[in-house]
Coordinates of C-alpha atoms and ligand atoms in Angstrom, one line a residue:
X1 CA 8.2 0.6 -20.1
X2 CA 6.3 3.6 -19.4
X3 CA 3.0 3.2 -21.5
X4 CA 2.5 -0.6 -21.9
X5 CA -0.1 -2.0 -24.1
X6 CA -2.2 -2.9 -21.6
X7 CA -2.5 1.0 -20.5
X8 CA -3.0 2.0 -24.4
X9 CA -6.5 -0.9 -24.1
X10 CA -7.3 0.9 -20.9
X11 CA -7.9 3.9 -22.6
X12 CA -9.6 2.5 -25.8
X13 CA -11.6 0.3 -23.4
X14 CA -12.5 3.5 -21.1
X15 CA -13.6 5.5 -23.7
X16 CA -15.6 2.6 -25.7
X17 CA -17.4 2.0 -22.2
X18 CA -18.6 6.2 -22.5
X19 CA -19.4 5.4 -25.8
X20 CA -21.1 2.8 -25.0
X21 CA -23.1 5.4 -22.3
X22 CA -23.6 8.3 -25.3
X23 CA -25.1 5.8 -27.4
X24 CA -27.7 4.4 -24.7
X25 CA -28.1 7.9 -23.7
X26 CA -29.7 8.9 -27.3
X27 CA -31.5 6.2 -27.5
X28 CA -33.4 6.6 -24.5
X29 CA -34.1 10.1 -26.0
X30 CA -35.1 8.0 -29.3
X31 CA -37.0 5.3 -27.4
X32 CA -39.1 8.0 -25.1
X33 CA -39.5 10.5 -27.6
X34 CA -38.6 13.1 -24.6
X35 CA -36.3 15.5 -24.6
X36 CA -36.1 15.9 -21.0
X37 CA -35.3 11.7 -20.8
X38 CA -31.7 13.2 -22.9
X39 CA -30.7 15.4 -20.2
X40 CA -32.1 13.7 -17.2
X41 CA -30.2 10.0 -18.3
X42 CA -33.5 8.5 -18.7
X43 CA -34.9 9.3 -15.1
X44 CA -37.6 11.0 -15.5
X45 CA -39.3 9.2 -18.3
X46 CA -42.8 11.1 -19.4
X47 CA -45.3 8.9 -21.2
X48 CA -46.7 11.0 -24.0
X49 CA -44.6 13.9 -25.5
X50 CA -44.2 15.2 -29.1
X51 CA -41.2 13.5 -31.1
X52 CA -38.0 15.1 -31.0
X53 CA -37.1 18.0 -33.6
X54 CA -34.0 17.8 -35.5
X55 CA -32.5 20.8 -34.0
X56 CA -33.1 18.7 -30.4
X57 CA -31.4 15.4 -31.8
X58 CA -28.6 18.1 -32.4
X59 CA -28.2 19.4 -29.3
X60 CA -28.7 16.1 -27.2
X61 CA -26.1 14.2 -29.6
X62 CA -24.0 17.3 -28.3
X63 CA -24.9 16.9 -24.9
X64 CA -24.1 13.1 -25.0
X65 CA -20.5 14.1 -26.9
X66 CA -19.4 16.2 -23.8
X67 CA -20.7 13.4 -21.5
X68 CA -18.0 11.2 -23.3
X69 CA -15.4 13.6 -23.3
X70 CA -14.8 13.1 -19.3
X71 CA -15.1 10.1 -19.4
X72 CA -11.1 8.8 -19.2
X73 CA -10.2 7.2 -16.1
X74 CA -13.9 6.2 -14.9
X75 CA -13.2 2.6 -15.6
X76 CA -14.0 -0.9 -14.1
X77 CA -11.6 -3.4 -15.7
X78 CA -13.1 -5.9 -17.7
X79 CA -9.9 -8.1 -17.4
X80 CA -11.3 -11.9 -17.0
X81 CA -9.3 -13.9 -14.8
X82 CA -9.4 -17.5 -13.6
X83 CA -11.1 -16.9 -10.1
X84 CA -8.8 -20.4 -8.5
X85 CA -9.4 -20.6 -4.4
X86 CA -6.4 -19.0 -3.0
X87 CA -4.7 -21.3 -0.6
X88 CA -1.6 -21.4 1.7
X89 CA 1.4 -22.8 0.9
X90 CA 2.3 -25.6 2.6
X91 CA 4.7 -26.2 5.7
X92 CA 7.3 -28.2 3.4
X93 CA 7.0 -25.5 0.7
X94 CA 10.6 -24.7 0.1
X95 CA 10.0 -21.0 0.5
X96 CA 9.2 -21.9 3.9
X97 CA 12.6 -23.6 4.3
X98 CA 14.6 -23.4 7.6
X99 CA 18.3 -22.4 6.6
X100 CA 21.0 -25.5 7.5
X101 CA 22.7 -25.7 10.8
X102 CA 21.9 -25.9 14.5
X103 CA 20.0 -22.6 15.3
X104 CA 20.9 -20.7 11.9
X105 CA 19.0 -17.4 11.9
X106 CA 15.6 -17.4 9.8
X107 CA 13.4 -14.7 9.0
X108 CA 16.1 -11.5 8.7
X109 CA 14.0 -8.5 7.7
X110 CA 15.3 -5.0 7.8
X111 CA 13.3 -1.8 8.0
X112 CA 14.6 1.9 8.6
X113 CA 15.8 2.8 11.7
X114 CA 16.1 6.2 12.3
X115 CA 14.1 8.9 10.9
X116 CA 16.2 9.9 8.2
X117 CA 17.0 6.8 6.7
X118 CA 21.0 6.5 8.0
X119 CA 19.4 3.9 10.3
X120 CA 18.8 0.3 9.8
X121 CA 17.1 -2.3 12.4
X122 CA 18.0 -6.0 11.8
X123 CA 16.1 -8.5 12.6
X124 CA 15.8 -11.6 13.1
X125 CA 15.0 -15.2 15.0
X126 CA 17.1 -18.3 16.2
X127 CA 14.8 -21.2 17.1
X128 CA 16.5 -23.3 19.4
X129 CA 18.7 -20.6 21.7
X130 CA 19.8 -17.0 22.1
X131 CA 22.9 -17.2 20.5
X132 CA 24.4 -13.8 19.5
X133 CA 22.4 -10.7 19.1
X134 CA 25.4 -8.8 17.4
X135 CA 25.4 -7.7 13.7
X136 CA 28.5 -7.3 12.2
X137 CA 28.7 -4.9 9.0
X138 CA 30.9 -3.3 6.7
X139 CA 30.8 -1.5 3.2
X140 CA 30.9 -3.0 0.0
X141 CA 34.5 -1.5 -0.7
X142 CA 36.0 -1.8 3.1
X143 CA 37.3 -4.6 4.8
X144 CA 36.9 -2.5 8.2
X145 CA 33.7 -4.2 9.8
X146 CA 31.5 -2.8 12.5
X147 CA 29.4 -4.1 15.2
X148 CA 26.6 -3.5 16.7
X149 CA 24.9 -5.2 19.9
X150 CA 21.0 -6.2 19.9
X151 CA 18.2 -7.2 22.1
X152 CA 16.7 -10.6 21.9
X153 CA 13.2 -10.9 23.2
X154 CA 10.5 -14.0 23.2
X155 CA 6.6 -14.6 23.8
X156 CA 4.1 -16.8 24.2
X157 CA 0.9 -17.0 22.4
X158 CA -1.7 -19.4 24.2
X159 CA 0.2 -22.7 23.8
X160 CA 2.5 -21.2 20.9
X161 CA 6.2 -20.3 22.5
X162 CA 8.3 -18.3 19.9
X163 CA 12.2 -18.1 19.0
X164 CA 14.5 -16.2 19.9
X165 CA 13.6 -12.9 18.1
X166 CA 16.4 -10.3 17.5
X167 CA 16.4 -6.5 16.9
X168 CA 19.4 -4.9 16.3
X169 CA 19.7 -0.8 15.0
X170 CA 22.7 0.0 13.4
X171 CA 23.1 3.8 13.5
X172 CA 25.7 6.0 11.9
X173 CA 25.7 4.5 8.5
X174 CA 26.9 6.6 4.6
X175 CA 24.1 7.1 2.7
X176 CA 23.9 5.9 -0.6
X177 CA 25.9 3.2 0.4
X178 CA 26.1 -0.7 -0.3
X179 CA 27.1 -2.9 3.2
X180 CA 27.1 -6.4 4.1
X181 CA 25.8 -7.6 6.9
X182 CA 25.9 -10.8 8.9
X183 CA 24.3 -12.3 12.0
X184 CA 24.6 -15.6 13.6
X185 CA 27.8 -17.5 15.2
X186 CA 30.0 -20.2 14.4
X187 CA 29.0 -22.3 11.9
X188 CA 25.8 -20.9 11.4
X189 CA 26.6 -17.3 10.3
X190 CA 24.4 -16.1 7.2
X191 CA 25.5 -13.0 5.5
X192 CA 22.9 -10.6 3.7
X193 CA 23.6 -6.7 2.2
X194 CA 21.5 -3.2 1.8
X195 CA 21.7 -0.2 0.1
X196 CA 21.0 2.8 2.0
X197 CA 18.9 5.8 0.9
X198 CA 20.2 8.6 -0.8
X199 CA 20.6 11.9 1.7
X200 CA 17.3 13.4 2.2
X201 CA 16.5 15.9 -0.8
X202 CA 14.0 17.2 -3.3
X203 CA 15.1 16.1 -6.8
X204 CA 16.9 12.5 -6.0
X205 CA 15.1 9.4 -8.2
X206 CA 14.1 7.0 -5.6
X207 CA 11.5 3.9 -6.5
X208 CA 8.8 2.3 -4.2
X209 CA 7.7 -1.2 -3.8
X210 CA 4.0 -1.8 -2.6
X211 CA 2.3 -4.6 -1.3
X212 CA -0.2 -5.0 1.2
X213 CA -2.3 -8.4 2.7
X214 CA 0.1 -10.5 1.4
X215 CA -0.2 -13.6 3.2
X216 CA 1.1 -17.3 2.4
X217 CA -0.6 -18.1 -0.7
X218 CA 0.5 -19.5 -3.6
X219 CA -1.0 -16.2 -5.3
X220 CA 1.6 -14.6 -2.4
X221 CA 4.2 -16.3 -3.6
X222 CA 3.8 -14.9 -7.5
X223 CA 3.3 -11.6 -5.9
X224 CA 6.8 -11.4 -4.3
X225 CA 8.4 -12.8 -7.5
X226 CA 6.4 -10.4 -9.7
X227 CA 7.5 -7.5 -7.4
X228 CA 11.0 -8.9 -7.5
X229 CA 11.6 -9.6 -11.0
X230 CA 9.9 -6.2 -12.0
X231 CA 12.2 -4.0 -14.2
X232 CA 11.2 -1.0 -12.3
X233 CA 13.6 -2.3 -9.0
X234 CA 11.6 -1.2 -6.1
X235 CA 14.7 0.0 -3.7
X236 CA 12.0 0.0 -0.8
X237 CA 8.9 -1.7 -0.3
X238 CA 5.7 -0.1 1.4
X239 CA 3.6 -2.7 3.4
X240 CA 0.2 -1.5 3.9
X241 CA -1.0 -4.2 6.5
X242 CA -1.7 -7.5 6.9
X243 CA 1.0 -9.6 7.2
X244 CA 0.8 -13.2 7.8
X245 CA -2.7 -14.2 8.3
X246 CA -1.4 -16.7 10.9
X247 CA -4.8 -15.5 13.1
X248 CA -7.0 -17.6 10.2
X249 CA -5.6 -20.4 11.5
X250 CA -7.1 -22.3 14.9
X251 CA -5.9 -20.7 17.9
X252 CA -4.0 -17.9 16.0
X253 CA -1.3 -20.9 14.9
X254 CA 1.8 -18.5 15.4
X255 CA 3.8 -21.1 13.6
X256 CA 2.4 -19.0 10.4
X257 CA 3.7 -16.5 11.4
X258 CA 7.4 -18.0 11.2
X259 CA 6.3 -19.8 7.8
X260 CA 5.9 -16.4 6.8
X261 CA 9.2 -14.8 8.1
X262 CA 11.0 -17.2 6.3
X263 CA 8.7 -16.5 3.0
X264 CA 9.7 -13.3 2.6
X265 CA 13.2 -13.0 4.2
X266 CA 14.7 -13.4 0.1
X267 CA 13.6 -9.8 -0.1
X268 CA 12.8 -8.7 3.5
X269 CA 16.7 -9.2 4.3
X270 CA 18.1 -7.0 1.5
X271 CA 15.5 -4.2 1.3
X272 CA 13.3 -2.4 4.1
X273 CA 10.0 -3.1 4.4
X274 CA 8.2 -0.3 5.8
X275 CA 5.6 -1.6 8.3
X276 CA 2.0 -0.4 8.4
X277 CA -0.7 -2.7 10.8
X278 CA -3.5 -4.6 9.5
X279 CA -6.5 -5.9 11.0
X280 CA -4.7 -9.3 11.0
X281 CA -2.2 -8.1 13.4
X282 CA -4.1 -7.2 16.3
X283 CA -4.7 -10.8 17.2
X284 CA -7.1 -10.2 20.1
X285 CA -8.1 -13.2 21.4
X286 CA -9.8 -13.4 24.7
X287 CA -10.9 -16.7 24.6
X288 CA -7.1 -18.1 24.1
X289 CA -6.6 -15.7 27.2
X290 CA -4.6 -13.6 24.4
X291 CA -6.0 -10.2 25.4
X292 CA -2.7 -7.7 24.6
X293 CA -3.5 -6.5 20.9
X294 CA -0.6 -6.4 18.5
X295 CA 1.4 -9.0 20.5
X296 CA 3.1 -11.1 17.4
X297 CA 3.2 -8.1 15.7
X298 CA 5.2 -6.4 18.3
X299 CA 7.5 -8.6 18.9
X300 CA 8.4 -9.5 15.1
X301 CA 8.5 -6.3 13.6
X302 CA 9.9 -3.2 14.7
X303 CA 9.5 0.4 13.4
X304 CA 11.6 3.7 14.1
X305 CA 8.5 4.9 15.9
X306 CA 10.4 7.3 18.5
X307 CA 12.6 8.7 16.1
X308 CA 9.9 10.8 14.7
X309 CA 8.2 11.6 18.3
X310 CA 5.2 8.8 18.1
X311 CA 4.5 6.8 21.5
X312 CA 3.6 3.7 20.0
X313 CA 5.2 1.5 17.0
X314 CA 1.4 2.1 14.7
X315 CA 2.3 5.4 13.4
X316 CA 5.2 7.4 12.8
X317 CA 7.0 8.9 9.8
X318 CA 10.4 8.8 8.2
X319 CA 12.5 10.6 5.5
X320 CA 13.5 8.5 2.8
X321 CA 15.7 10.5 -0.5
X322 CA 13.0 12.8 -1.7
X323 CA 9.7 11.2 0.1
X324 CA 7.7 11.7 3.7
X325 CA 6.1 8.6 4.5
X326 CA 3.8 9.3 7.2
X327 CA 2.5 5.6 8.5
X328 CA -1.1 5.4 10.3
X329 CA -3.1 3.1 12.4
X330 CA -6.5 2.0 11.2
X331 CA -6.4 0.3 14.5
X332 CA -5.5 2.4 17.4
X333 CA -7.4 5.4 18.8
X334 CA -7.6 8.0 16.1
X335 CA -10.1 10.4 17.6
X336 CA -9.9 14.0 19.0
X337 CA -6.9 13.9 21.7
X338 CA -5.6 10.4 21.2
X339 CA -2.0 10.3 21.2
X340 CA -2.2 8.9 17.3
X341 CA -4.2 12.2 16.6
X342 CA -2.4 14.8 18.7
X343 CA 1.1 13.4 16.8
X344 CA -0.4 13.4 13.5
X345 CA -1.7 17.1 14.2
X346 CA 2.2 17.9 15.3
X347 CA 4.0 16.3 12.2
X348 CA 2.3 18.3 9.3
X349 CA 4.1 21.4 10.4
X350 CA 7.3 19.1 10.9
X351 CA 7.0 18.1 6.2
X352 CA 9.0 20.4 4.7
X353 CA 8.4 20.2 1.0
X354 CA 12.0 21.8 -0.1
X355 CA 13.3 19.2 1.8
X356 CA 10.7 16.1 0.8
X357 CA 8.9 17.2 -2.2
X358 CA 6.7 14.0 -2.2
X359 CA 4.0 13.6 0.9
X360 CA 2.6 10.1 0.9
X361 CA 0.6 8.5 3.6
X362 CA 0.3 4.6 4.4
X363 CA -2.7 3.1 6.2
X364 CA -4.6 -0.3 6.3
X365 CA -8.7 0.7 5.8
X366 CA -9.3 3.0 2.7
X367 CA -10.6 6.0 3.2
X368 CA -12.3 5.6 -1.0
X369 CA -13.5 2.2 -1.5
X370 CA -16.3 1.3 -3.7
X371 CA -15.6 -2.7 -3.7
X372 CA -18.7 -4.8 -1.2
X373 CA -16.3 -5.4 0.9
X374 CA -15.4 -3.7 4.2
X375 CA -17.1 -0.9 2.5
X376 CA -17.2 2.2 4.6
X377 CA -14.7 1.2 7.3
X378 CA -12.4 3.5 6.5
X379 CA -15.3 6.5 7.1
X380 CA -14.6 7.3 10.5
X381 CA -10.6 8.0 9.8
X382 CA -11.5 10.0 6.7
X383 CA -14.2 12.4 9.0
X384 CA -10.9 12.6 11.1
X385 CA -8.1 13.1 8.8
X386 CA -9.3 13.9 5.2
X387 CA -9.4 18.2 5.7
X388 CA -5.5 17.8 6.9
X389 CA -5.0 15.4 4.4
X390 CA -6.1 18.1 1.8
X391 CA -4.7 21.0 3.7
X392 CA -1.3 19.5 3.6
X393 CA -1.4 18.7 -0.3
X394 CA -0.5 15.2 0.5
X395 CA 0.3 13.4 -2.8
X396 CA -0.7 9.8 -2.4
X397 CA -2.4 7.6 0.0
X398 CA -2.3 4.4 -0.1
X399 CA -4.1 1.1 1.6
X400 CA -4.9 -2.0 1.5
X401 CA -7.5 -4.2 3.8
X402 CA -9.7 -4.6 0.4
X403 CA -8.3 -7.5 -1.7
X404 CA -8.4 -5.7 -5.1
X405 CA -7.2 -3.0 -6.8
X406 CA -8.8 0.6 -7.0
X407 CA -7.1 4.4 -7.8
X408 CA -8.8 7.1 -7.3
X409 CA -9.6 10.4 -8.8
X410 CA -8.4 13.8 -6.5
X411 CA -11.3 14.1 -4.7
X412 CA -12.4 15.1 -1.3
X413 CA -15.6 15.2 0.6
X414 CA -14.8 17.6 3.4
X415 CA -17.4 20.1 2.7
X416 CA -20.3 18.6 5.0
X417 CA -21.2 20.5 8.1
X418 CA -24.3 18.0 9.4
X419 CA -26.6 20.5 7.8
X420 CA -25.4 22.2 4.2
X421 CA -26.1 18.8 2.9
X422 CA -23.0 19.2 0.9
X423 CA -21.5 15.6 1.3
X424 CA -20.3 14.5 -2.3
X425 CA -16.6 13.7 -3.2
X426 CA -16.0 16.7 -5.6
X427 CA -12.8 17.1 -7.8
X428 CA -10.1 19.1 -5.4
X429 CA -6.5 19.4 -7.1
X430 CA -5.2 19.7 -3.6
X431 CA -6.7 16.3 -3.0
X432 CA -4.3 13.1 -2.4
X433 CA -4.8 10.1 -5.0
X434 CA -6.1 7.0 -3.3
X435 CA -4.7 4.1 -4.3
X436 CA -5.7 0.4 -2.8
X437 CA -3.5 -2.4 -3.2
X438 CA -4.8 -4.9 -1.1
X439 CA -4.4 -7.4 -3.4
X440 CA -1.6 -9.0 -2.4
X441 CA -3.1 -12.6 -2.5
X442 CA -3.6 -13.7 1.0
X443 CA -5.8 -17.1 1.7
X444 CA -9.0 -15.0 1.7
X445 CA -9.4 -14.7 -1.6
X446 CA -10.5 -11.7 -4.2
X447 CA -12.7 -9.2 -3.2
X448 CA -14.4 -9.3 -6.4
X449 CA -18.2 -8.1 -6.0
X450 CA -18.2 -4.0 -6.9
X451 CA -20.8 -1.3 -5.5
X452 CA -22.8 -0.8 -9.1
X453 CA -22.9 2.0 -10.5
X454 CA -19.0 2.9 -10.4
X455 CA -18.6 6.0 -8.4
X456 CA -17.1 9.1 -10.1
X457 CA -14.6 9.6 -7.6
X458 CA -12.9 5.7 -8.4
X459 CA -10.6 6.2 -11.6
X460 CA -9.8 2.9 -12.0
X461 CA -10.8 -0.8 -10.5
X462 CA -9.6 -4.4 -10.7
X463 CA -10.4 -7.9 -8.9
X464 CA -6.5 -9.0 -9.6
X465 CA -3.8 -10.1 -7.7
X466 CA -0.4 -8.1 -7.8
X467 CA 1.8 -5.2 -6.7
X468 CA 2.4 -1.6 -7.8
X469 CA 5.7 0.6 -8.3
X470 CA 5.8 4.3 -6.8
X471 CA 8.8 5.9 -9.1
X472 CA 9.8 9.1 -8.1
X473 CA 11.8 11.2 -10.8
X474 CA 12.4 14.3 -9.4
X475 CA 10.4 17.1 -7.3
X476 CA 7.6 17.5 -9.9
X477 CA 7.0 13.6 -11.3
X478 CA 6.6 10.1 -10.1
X479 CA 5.1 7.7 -12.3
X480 CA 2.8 5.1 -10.6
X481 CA 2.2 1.6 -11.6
X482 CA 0.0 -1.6 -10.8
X483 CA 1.4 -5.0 -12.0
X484 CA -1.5 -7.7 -12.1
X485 CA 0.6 -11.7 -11.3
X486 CA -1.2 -12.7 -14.8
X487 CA 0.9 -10.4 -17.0
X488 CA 4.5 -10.2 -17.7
X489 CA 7.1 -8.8 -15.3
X490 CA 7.4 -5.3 -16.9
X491 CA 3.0 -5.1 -17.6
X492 CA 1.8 -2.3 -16.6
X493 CA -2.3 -3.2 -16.0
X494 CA -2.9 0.8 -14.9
X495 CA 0.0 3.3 -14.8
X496 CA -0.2 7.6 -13.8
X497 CA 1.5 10.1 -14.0
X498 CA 1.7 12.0 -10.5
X499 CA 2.0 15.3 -10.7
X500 CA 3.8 17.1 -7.3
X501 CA 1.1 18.7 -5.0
X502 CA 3.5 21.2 -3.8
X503 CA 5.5 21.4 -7.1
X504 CA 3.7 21.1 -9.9
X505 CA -0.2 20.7 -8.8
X506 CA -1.7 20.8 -11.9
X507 CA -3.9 18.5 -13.4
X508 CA -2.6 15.4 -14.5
X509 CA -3.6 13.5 -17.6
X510 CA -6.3 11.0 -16.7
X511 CA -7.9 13.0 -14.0
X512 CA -11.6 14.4 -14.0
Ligands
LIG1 FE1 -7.2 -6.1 6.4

């Protein structure tokens, strides 16, 4: 469904909230008798002037019409929810479940491989020995089956010891391709399928997943199902950060962070989830002796991080059909001469839009956030990155970190020297969209408190739960979408058009 009613009372509801801002406007004018009150918004208030000629009720009722006119997309939701504490499931939830039989592998996840997205790494953990770290795979219409030999790896996490955690790549595969896979041994082997990409290219329909700080939650839970039973089939999902929430527990309890493995193996295990670091995965801890950031992390989850030049597994980049997903870290070094920095500067040349029409960006911290909370975290990157970020036309960027919901307008702020003062988000059609979509329903709760008034440069906000839906059509369109858990499956609580940056960068409906 491509214009739901929920995105027609968006629009009525945007444009009865500028209404709502004519009408006060005039009658301020009314109330002060002051023309100058019209234009200025009621700032400037003088205390005796003459009453207002006709002609000047004309022209300010004109002046209030064009301030309604721009108005679309300048919205804060006024969807009521039932604000419930968010807690974790518990450890006998049956999405928790450890499958049957003496050391049968739990949590299988894939995620890309390579860089071009004929790679897959499997993944996955045996609790009570090594076993096998061999995959065996095949396509759906062969009987031939391949192997392919892993690594199995453990740690310890103050009095935490882990499973036996396997990573295995499987290179070489067909693209657009259905295989089976299986991993385990003897009676205990569990058998799981992909579909791999379509071959890298500019006008090839390929549909996006995103979620970000999911968590354990029961609001988690509806998440994944809503994401899952959407009709738009996400055929990859894009995790912005902030995965288990296991360090909210005493002591980092790393048993969450198997809980969570298992939670979201019944899509991890079928589609890649593309992984971007939160705050929660650091897991520095210096008074459990636990001072190696990223350590659970690490050894969990894996990402094709050489395979596009980076020197550590927080940011890299892959191809996937007609997208270039570049993936950052809020949390590593991302100043002048880092490594993180010096890569990023060398992979803008590397994006070529023939190739990968659609440039989209992943990170944890928001560059654009007007919610109270964690406000301005994401300043420093943006001082960093945002002038490449516009240089390169990069179509989307999208975080999480903030448990709520927030698109932006194209805007960038990138003008400011120190002294020309000029350091206001302005409207730049070569701007990226930002999209949070934090609000994947982790045990922290909603971030529900808003910076008053709305900035101009935030299109669109909302305190909800849910997921959104990146649909690429071809070189020039992808239609964007944000599912709230409260609706129906196919509800779409805030959908866009995108509009290519290198293809078709004009302005698209909705924008200021
Ligand atoms: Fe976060």
């Amino acid at each position: 469904m491509n214009v739901s009613i929920f995105t027609c009372f968006g629009i009525r509801e945007a444009t009865v909230h500028c209404l709502h801002k004519a009408f006060f406007i005039i009658s301020l004018g009314f109330a002060t008798r002051n023309f100058e009150a019209y234009l200025a918004c009621g700032v400037n208030m003088v205390k005796s002037a003459p009453p207002p000629s006709p002609s000047l009720l004309f022209i300010a009722a004109g002046v209030a019409l064009l301030l309604v006119l721009p108005c679309y997309g300048w919205k804060t939701s006024l969807y009521v929810r039932k604000l419930e504490k968010t807690v974790d499931m518990p450890l006998n939830a049956d999405v928790f479940e450890v499958p049957p039989g003496y050391n049968a592998p739990q949590q299988v996840h894939i995620t890309q491989g390579d860089h071009v997205g004929k790679g897959v790494i499997v993944s996955w953990v045996t609790p009570n020995e090594p076993g096998s770290s061999q995959v065996i795979y095949w396509k759906g219409n062969s009987t031939w089956k391949n192997k392919a030999e892993g690594k199995v790896t453990t740690y310890t996490y103050f009095n935490y010891t882990s499973g036996y955690i396997h990573h295995c790549t499987i290179h070489g595969l067909e693209y657009d391709t259905k295989y089976y896979y299986e991993v385990g041994i003897g009676l205990t082997v569990r058998q799981f399928w992909f579909v791999t990409p379509p071959e890298v290219g500019p006008d090839i329909p390929y549909t996006f997943g995103l979620i970000g700080d999911l968590g354990q939650t029961y609001d988690s839970n509806r998440t994944l199902t809503h994401y899952e039973k959407n009709p738009k089939k996400g055929q990859t999902l894009l995790f912005v950060g902030d995965l288990s929430y296991a360090d909210d527990y005493p002591d980092h309890d790393n048993n969450r962070w198997d809980t969570w493995g298992r939670f979201i193996e019944r899509s991890a295990a079928f589609q890649p989830w593309i992984w971007t670091a939160g705050n929660h995965e650091i897991d520095f801890a210096p008074e459990l002796g636990e001072t190696k950031p990223f350590k659970p992390f690490t050894h969990r989850y894996r990402t094709p991080f050489k395979a596009s030049d980076s020197t550590a597994p927080f940011w890299y980049s892959i191809k996937r059909g007609p997208a270039y997903i570049i993936v950052l870290s809020s949390y590593s070094p991302y100043a002048i001469y880092t490594p993180q920095y010096l890569w990023l500067q060398a992979e803008f040349p590397k994006v070529n839009r023939t190739e990968t029409p659609w440039l989209i960006v992943l990170m944890h911290s928001p560059l654009y956030n007007s919610y109270n909370y964690h406000y301005m975290e994401g300043e420093t990157m943006r001082v960093m990155y945002e002038t490449w970020f516009v240089q390169n036309k990069v179509d989307v960027i999208f975080a999480g970190h903030v448990h709520a919901y927030e698109r932006s307008e194209r805007v960038s702020n990138i003008a400011y020297d120190i002294v020309n003062g000029l350091c206001t988000p302005v409207s730049n059609p070569s701007a990226p969209v930002y999209i949070t979509i934090g609000d994947g329903g982790n045990i922290e709760g909603l971030a529900n408190n808003m910076t008053e008034p709305q900035p101009k440069y935030s299109a669109f906000r909302e305190a909800s739960f849910g997921h959104a839906i990146f649909d690429i059509k071809n070189r020039t369109h992808a239609h964007f979408s944000w599912h709230r858990n409260q609706d129906g499956y196919a509800v779409e609580a805030d959908s866009l058009w995108f509009y290519n940056r290198y293809w078709h960068p004009v302005e698209e409906p909705g924008s200021i």
